[in-house]
PDB file of C-alpha atoms in Angstrom:
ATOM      1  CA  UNK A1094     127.545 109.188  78.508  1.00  0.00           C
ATOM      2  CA  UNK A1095     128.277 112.850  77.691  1.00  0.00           C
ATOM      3  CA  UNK A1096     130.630 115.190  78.986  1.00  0.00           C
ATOM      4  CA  UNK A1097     127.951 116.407  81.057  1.00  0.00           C
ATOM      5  CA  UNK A1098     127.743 113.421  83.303  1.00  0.00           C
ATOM      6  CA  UNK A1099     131.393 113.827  83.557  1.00  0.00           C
ATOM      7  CA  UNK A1100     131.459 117.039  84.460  1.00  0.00           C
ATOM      8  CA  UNK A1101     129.235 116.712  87.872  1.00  0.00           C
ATOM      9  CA  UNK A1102     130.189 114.093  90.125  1.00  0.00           C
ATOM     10  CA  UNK A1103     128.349 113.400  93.131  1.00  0.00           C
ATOM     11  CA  UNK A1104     129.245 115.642  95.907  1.00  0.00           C
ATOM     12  CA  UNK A1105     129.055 114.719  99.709  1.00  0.00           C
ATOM     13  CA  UNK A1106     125.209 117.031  99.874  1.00  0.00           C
ATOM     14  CA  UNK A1107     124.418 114.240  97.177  1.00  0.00           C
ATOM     15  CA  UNK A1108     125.327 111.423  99.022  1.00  0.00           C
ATOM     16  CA  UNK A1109     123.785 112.580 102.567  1.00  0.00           C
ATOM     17  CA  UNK A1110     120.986 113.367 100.558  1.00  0.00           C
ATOM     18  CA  UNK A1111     121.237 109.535  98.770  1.00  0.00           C
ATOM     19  CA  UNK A1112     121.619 107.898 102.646  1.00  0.00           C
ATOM     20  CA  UNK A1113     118.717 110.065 103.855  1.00  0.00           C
ATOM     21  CA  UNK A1114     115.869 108.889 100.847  1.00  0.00           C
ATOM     22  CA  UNK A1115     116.970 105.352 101.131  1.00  0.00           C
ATOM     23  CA  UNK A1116     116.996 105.592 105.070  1.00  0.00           C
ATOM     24  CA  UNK A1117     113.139 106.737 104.482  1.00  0.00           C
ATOM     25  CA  UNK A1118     111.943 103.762 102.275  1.00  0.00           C
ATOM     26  CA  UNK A1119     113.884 100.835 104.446  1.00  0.00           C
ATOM     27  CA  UNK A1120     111.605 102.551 107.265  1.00  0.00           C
ATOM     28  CA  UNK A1121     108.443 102.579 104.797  1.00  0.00           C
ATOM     29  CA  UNK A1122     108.864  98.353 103.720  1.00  0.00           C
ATOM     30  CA  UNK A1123     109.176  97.964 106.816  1.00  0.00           C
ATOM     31  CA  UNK A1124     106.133  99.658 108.252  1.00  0.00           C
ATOM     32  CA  UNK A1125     104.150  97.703 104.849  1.00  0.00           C
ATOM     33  CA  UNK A1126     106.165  94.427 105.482  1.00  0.00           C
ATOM     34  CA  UNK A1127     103.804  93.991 109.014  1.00  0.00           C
ATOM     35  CA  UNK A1128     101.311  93.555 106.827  1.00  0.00           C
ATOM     36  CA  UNK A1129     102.126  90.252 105.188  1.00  0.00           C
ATOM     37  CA  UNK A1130     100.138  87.967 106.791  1.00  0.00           C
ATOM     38  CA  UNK A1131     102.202  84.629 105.480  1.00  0.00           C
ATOM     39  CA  UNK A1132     104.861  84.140 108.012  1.00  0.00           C
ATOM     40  CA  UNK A1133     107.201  82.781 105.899  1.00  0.00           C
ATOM     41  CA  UNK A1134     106.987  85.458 103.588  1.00  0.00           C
ATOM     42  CA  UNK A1135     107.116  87.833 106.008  1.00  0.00           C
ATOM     43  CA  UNK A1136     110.297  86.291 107.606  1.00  0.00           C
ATOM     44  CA  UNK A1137     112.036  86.689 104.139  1.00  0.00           C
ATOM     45  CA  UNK A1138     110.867  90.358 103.637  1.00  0.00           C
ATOM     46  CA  UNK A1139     112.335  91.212 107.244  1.00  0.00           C
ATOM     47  CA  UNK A1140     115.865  89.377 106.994  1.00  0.00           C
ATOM     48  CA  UNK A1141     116.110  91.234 103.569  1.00  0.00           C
ATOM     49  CA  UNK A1142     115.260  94.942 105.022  1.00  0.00           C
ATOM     50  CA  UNK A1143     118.071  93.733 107.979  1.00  0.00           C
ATOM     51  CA  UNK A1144     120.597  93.538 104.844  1.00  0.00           C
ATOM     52  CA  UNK A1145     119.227  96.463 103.426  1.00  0.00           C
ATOM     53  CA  UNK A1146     119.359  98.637 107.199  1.00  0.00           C
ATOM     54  CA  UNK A1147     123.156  97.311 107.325  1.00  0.00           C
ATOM     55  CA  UNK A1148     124.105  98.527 103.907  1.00  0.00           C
ATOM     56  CA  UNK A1149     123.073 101.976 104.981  1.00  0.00           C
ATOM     57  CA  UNK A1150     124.425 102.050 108.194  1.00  0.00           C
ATOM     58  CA  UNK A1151     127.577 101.067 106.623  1.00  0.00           C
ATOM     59  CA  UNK A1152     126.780 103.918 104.134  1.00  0.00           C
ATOM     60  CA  UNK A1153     126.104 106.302 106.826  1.00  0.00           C
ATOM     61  CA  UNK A1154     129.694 105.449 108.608  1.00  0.00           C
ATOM     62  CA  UNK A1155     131.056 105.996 105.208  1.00  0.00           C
ATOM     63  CA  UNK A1156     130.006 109.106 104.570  1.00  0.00           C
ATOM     64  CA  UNK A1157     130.454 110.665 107.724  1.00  0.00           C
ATOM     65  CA  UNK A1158     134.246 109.778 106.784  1.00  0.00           C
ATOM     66  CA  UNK A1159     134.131 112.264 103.662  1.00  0.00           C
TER      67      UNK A1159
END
């Protein structure tokens, strides 16, 4: 890494801004997971966008703390 990455570390407008995108696509696979017909597969897809919707609400809390 150069001195540049060094130089610029994320700010708290970077991470709101980080929360925010990812807070967009959990909402977007889930919107396309209802479209997997296989019910298993589907189950799988759903339990892992749970994880993934508790990782940024945990992220959320955490940056509100900032």
């Amino acid at each position: 890494m150069s001195g540049e990455a060094y130089q610029r570390l994320p700010g708290k407008e970077d991470l709101f801004r980080a929360v925010l995108l990812l807070d967009v696509a959990a909402q977007q696979a889930d919107v396309l997971v209802k479209h997997i017909t296989d019910p298993s597969r589907r189950k799988n897809f759903e339990a892992q966008i749970a994880a993934i919707q508790q990782l940024l609400q945990l992220a959320r809390d955490l940056t509100l703390k900032l």
